[in-house]
Short mmCIF file of C-alpha atoms in Angstrom, two decimals:
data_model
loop_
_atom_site.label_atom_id
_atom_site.label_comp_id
_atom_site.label_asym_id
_atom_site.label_seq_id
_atom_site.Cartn_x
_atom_site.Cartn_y
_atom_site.Cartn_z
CA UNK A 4 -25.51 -37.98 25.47
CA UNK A 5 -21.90 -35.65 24.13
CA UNK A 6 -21.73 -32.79 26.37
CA UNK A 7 -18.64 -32.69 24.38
CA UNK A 8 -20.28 -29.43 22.62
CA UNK A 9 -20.85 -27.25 26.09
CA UNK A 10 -17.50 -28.49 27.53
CA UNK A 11 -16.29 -26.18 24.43
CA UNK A 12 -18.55 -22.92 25.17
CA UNK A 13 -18.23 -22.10 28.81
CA UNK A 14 -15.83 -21.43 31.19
CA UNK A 15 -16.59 -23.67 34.65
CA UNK A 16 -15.73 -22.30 38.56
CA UNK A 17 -16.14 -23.85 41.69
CA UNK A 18 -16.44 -22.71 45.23
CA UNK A 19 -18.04 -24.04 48.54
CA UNK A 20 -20.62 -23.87 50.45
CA UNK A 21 -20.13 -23.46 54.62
CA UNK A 22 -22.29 -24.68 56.85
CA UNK A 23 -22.35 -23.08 60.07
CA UNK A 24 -20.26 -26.56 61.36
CA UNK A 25 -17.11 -25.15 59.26
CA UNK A 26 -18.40 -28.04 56.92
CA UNK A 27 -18.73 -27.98 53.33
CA UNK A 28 -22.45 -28.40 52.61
CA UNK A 29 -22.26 -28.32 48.80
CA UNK A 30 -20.20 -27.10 45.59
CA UNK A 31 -21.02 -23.63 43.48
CA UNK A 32 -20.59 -24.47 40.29
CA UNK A 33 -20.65 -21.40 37.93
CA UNK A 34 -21.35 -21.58 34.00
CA UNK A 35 -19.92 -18.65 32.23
CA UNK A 36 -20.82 -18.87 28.31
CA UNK A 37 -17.60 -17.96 26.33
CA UNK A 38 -19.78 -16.29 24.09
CA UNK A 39 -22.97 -14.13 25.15
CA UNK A 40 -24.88 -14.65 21.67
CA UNK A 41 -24.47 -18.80 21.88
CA UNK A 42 -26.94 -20.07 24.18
CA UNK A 43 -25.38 -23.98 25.44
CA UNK A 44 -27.87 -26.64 25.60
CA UNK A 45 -29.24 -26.46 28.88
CA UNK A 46 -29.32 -31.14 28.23
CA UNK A 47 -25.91 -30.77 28.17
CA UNK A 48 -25.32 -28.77 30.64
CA UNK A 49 -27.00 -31.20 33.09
CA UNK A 50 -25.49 -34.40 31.45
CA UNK A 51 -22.19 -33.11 32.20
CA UNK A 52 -22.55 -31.81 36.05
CA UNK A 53 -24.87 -35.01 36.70
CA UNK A 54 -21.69 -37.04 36.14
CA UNK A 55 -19.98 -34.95 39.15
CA UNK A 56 -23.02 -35.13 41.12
CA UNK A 57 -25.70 -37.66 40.42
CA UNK A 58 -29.08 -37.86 41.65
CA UNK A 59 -28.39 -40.28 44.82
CA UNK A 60 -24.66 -37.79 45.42
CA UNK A 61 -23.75 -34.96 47.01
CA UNK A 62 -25.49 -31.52 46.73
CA UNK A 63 -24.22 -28.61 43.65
CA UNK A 64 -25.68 -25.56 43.16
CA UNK A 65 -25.56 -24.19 39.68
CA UNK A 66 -24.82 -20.24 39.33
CA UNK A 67 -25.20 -20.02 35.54
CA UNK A 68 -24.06 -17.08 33.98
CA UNK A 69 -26.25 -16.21 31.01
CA UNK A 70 -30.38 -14.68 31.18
CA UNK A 71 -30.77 -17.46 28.12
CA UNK A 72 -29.20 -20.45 29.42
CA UNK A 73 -30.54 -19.77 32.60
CA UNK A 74 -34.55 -19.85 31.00
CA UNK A 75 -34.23 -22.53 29.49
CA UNK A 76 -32.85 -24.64 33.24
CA UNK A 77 -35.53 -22.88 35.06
CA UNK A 78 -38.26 -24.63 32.53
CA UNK A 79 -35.80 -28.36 32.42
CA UNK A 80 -36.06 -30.46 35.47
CA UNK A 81 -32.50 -30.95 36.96
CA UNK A 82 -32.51 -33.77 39.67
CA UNK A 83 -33.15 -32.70 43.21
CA UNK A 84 -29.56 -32.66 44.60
CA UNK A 85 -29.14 -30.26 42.12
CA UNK A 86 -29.95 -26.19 43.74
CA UNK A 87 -30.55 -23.45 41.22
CA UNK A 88 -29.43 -19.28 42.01
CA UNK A 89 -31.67 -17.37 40.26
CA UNK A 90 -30.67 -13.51 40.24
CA UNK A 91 -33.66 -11.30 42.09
CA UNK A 92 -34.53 -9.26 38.55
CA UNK A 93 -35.45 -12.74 37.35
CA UNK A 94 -36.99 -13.53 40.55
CA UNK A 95 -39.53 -10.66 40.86
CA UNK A 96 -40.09 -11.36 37.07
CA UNK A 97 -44.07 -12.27 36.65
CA UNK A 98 -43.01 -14.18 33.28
CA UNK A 99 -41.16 -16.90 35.33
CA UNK A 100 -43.65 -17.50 38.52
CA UNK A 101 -44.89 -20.41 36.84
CA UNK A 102 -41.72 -21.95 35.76
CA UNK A 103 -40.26 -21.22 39.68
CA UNK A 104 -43.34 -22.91 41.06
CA UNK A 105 -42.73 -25.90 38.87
CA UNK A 106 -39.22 -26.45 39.92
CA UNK A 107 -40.25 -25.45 43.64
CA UNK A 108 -42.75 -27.90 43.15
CA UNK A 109 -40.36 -30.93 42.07
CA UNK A 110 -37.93 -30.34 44.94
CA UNK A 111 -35.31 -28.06 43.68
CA UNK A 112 -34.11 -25.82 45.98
CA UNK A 113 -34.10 -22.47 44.81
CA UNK A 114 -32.10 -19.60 45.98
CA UNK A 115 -32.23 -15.84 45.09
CA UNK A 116 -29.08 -13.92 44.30
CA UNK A 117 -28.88 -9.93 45.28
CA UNK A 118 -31.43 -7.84 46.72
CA UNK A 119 -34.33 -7.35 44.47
CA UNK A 120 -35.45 -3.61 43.70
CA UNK A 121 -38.85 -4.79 43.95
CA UNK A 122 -41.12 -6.62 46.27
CA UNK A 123 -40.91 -10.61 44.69
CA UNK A 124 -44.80 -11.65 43.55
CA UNK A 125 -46.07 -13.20 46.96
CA UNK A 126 -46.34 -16.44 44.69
CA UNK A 127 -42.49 -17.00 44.18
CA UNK A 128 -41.63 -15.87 47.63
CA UNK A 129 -42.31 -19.42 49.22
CA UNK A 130 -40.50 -20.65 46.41
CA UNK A 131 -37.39 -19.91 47.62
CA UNK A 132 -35.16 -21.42 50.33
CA UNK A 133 -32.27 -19.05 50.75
CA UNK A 134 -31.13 -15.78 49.78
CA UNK A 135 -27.41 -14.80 49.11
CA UNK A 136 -26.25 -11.66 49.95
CA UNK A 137 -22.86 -10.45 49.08
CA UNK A 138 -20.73 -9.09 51.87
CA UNK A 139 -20.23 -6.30 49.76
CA UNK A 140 -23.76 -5.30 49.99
CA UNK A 141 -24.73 -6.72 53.74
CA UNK A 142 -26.67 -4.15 55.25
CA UNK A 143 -26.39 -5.48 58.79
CA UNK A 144 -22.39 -4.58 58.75
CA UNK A 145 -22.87 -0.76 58.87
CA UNK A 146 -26.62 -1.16 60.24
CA UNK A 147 -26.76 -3.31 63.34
CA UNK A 148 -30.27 -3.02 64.68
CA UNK A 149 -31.65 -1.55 61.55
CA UNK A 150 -35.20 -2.99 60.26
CA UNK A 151 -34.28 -4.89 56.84
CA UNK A 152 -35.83 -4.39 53.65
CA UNK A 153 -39.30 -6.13 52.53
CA UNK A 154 -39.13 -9.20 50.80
CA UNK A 155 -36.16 -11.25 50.91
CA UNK A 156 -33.92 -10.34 54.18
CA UNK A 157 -36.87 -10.75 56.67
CA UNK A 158 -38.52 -13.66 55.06
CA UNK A 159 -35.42 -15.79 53.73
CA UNK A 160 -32.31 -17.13 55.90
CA UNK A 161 -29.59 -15.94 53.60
CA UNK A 162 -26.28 -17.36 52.61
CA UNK A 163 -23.21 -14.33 52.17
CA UNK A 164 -21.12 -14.75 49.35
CA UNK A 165 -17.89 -12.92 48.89
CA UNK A 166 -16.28 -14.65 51.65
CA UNK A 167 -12.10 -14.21 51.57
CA UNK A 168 -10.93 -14.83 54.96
CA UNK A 169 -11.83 -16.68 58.14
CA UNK A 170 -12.38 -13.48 60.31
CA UNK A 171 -15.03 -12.98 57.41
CA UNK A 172 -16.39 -16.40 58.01
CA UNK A 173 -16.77 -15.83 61.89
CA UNK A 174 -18.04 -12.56 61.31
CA UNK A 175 -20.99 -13.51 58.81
CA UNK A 176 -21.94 -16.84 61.08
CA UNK A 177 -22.27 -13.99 63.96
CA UNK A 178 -24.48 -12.01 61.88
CA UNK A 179 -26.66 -15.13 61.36
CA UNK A 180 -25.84 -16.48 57.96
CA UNK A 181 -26.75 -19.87 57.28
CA UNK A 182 -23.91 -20.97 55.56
CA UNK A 183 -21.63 -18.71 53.89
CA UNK A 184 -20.51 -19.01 49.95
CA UNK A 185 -16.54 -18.88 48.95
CA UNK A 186 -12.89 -19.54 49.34
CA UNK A 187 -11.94 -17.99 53.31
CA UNK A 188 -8.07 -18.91 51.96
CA UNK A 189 -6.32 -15.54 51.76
CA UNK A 190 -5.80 -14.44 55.45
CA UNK A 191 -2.63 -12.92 56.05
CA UNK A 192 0.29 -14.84 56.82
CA UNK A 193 1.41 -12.79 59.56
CA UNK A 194 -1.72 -12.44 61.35
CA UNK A 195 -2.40 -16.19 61.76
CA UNK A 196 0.96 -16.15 63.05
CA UNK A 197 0.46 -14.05 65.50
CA UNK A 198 -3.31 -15.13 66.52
CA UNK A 199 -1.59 -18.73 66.81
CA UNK A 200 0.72 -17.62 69.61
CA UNK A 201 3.43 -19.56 68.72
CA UNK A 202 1.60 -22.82 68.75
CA UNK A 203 3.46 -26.10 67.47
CA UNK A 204 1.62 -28.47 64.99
CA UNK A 205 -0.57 -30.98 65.81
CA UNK A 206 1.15 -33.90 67.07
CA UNK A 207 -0.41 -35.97 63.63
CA UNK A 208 0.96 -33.41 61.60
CA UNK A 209 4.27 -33.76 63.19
CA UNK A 210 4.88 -37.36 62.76
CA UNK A 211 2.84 -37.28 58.51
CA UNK A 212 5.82 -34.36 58.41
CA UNK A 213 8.56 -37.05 59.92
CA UNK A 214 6.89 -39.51 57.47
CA UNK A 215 7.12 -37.67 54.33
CA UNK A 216 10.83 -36.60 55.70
CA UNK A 217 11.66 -40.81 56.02
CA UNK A 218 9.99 -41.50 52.55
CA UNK A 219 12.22 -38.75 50.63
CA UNK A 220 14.82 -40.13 52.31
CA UNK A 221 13.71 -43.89 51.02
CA UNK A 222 14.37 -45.24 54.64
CA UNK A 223 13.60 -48.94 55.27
CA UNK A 224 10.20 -50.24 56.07
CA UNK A 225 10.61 -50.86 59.53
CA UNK A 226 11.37 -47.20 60.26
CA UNK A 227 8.68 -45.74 58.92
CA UNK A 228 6.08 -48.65 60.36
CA UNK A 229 7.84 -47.52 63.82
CA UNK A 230 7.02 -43.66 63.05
CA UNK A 231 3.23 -44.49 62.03
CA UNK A 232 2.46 -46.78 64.99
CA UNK A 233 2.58 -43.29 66.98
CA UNK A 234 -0.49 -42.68 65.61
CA UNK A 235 -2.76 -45.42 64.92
CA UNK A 236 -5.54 -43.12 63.55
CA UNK A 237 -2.91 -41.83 60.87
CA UNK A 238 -2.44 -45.74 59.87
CA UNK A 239 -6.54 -45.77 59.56
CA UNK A 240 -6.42 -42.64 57.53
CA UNK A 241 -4.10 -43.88 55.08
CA UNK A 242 -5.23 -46.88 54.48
CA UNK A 243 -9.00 -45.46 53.70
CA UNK A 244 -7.62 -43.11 51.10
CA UNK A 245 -5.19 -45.32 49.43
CA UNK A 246 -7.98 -48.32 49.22
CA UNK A 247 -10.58 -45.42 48.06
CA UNK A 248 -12.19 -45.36 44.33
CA UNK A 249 -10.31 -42.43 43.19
CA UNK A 250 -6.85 -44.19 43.40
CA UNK A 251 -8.05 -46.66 41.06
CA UNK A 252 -6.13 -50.26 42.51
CA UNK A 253 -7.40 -53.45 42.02
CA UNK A 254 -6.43 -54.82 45.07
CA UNK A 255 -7.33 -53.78 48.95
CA UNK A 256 -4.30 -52.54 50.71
CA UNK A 257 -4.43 -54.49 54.21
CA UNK A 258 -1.31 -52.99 55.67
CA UNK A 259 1.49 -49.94 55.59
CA UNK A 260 3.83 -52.52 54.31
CA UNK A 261 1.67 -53.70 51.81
CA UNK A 262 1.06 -50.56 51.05
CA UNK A 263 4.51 -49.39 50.16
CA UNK A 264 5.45 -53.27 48.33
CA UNK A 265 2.41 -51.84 45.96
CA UNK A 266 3.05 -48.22 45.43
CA UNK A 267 6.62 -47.40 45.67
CA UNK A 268 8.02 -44.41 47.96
CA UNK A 269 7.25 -42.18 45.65
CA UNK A 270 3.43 -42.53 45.46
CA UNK A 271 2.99 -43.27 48.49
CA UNK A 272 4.23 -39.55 49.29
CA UNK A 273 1.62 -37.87 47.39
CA UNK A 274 -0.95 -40.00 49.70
CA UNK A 275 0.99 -38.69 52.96
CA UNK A 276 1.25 -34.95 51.19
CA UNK A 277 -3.19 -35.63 51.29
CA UNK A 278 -3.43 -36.96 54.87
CA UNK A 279 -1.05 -33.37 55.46
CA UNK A 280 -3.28 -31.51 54.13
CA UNK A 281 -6.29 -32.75 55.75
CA UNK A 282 -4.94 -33.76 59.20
CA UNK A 283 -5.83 -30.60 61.02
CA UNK A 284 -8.06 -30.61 63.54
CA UNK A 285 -8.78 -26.46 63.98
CA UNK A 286 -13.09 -26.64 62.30
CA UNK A 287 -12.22 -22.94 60.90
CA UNK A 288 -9.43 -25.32 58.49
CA UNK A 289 -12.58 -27.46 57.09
CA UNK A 290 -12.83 -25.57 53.97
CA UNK A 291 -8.98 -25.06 53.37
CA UNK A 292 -8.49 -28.82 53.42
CA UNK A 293 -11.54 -29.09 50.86
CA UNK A 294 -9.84 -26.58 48.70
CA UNK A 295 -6.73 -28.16 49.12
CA UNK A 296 -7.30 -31.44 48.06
CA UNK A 297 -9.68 -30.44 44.58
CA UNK A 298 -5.93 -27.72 43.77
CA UNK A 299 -4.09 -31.14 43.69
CA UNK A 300 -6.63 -33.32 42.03
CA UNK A 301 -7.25 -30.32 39.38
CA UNK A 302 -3.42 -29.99 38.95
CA UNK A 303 -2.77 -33.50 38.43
CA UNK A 304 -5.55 -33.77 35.82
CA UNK A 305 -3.94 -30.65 33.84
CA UNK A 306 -1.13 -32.84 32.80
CA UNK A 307 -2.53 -35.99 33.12
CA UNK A 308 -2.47 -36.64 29.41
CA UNK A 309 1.48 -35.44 28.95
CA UNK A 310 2.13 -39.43 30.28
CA UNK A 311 4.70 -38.04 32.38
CA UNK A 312 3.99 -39.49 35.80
CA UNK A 313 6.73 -37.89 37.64
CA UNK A 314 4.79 -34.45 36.73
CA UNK A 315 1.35 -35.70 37.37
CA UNK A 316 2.57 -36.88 41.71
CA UNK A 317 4.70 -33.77 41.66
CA UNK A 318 1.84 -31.37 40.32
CA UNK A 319 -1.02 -32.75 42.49
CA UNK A 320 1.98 -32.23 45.76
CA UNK A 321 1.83 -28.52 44.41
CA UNK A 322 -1.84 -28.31 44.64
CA UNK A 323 -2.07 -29.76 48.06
CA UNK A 324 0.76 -28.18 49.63
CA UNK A 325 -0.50 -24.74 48.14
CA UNK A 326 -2.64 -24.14 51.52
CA UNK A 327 -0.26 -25.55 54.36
CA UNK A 328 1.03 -22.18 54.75
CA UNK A 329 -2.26 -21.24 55.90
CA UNK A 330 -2.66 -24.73 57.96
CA UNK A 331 0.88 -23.97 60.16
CA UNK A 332 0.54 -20.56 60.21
CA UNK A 333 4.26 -20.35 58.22
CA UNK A 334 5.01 -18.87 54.83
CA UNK A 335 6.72 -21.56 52.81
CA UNK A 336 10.19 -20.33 53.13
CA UNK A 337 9.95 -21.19 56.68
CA UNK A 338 7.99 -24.36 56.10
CA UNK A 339 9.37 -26.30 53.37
CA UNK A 340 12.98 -26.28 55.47
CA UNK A 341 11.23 -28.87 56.67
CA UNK A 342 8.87 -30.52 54.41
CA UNK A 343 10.95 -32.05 51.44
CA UNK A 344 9.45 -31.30 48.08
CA UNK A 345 10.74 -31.65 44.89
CA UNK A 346 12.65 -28.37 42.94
CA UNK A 347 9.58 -27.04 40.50
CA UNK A 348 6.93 -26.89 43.52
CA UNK A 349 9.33 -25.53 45.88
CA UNK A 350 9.99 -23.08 42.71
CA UNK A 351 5.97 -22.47 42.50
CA UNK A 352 5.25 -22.10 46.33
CA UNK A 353 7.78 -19.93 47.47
CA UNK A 354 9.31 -18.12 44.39
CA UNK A 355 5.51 -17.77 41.93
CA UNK A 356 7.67 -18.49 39.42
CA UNK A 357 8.78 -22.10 37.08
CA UNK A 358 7.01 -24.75 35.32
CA UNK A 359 4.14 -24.97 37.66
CA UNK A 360 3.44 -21.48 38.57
CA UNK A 361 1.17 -21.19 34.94
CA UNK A 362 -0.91 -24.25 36.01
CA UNK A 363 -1.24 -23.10 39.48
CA UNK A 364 -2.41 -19.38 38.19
CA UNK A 365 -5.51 -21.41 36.24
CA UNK A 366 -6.22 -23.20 39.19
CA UNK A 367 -7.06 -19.75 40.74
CA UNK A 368 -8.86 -18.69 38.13
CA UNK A 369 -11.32 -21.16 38.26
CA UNK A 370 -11.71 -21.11 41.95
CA UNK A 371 -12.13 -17.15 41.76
CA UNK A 372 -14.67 -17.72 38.78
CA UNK A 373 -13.07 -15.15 37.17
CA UNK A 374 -13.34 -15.64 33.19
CA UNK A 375 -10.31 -13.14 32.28
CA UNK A 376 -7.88 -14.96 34.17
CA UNK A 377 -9.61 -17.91 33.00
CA UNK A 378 -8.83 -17.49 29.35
CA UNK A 379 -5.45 -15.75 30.18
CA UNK A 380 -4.36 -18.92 31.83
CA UNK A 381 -5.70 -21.07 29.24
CA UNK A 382 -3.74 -18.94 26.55
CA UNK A 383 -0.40 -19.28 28.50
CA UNK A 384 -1.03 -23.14 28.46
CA UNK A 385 -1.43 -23.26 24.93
CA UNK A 386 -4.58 -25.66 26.49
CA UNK A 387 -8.24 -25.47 24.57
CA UNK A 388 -11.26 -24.43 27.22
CA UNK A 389 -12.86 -27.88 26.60
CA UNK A 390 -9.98 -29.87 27.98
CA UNK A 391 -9.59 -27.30 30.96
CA UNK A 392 -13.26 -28.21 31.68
CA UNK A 393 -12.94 -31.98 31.30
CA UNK A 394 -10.61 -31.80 34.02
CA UNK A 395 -12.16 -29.63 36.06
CA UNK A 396 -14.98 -32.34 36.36
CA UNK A 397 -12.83 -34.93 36.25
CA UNK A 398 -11.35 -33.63 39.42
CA UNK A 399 -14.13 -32.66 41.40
CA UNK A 400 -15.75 -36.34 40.72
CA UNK A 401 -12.19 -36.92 41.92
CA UNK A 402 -12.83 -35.30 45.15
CA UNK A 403 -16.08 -36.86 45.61
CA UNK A 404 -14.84 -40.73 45.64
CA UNK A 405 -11.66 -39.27 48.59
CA UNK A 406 -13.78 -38.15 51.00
#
């Protein structure tokens, strides 16, 4: 089937689930149609996500964005990996009990968005598996001990979206939340600074830093074999994501050496700029490494058709590096004094400004689901919503094969 057609008339985001392990459960993916009188076809639609997430992968749930497109998902039958919001005016709708029951009743798992006005029709109630309730509009902030509202808060473990920051993350496991729903990536600088009392990095972030340091530097073999054997885990790590399906070689990488013979110092420093950005050990880091890893997938695949593969290593660095500020508790002017990157990310981390900067603004956008910077970014980039989209599923499949 060409899902082609609905690549070109919505606008795609993506954020995480949390479980309450700091892991990442499952991926929000959100369907805004460009334009409210076009409804997509709802095939499509599921064509094009079950590529990402097939019936034997991972878990997605789908926020779609439109009363139209969402009717007609609510009467298709997506595959059960595949979890379906449903906003509570639709819920406590009596015109779509039956279609909930069906979907209940072939294994979806359904979750209600917002606090309905209404009780839901005792029906649908056992139809549903979670509730998500913004942190905006969480009650049990300002109301600690007070009896919650009939219908969905007593009966229904909820899941709170609007999640920015880790103390937001702690606070909302606390209150009981099963998982919680966004990006907890924008804590203040400053404050992790100071919360971190001063402590140094990991001692396998130290020696990936000495490795990327030796690799700029195009040192010989031996010394960097003699910097990795500190940490044999590292060695392990390496070898598992360079040998994995999303790197795409033909032959299995047995050794470091082997390793460098087949890549070249160059790519094998986008690899080590990965195992960076996912070598902390801190649970409360889980979901910064997750979004870490789809910026510099997602950034590499906005420029993988320019054929410029100089751009494509340096763009996914970008992505991955974005977060390490948050991971060392520095702000890049401190950090990349010692972390070598090339001119145009250093340009993009620390200043917001060159080449990059537009690419990394759209990566934003589609991790804040937010449909005016979407199309803002998209403008700058001269790129068409379609190809954004391709690679925004391109990526996250991406993701998938890494880890």
């Amino acid at each position: 089937m060409n899902d082609t057609t609905i690549l070109g008339q919505v606008a795609l985001g993506y954020s995480p689930f949390i479980d309450r392990s700091r892991a990442v459960s499952a991926t929000r993916l959100t369907v805004v149609p460009l334009k409210p009188d076009v409804t997509p076809d709802v095939a499509q639609l599921l064509h094009a996500v079950g590529g990402v997430w097939p019936a034997d992968g991972g878990k997605a749930a789908l926020n779609v964005v439109s009363e139209s497109l969402l009717q007609d998902l609510l009467r298709a039958s997506p595959s059960p990996n595949l979890m379906v919001e449903v906003p509570a005016f639709m819920a406590v709708d009596p015109a779509n009990i039956v279609s909930l029951q069906n979907l209940h009743a072939a294994g979806t798992t359904l979750l209600i968005k917002g606090r309905p006005l209404s009780e839901l029709p005792r029906e649908v109630l056992p139809c549903f598996t979670y509730s998500i309730i913004d942190l905006a509009d969480d009650r049990r902030i300002n109301e600690a001990g007070a009896t919650p509202p009939a219908g969905v808060i007593r009966n229904i473990p909820h899941v709170q979206s609007g999640v920015r920051t880790l103390a937001e993350m702690e606070a909302s496991f606390t209150r009981g939340a099963a998982a919680v729903l966004g990006w907890p990536i924008d804590d203040a600088i400053e404050q992790a600074q100071a919360k971190s009392g001063g402590k140094q990095p990991q001692t396998e972030m130290q020696v990936i830093v000495e490795l990327i340091q030796r690799v700029d530097k195009q040192e010989p073999i031996e010394k960097l074999e003699g910097t990795l054997k500190r940490d044999p885990s590292l060695a392990f790590k390496l070898m598992r994501y360079i040998n994995s399906p999303a790197f795409g070689l033909r032959v299995e990488i047995s050794s470091f050496r082997h390793a460098i013979m087949m890549l070249g110092y160059q790519r094998l420093k986008r690899w080590l700029a990965l195992l960076l950005a996912t070598a902390g050990k801190d649970s409360n880091m889980k979901p910064v490494m997750f979004a870490a890893v789809r910026r510099g997938l997602l950034m590499e695949e906005l420029v993988r058709s320019s054929g410029d593969e100089e751009m494509r290593n340096e763009m996914f660095i970008c992505g991955v590096f974005s977060l390490l500020d948050r991971m060392f508790k520095q702000p890049f002017s401190e950090l990349l004094k010692t972390i070598p990157v090339p001119e145009r990310v250093y340009q993009a981390l620390v200043d917001s400004s060159g080449p990059y900067q537009p690419y990394f603004a759209l990566v934003q956008a589609v991790e804040n689901e937010s449909l005016y910077d979407f199309r803002a970014s998209a403008e700058t980039l001269m790129l068409s919503v379609s190809e954004i989209n391709r690679c925004v599923l391109s990526a996250l499949t991406a993701a998938s094969q890494v880890e």
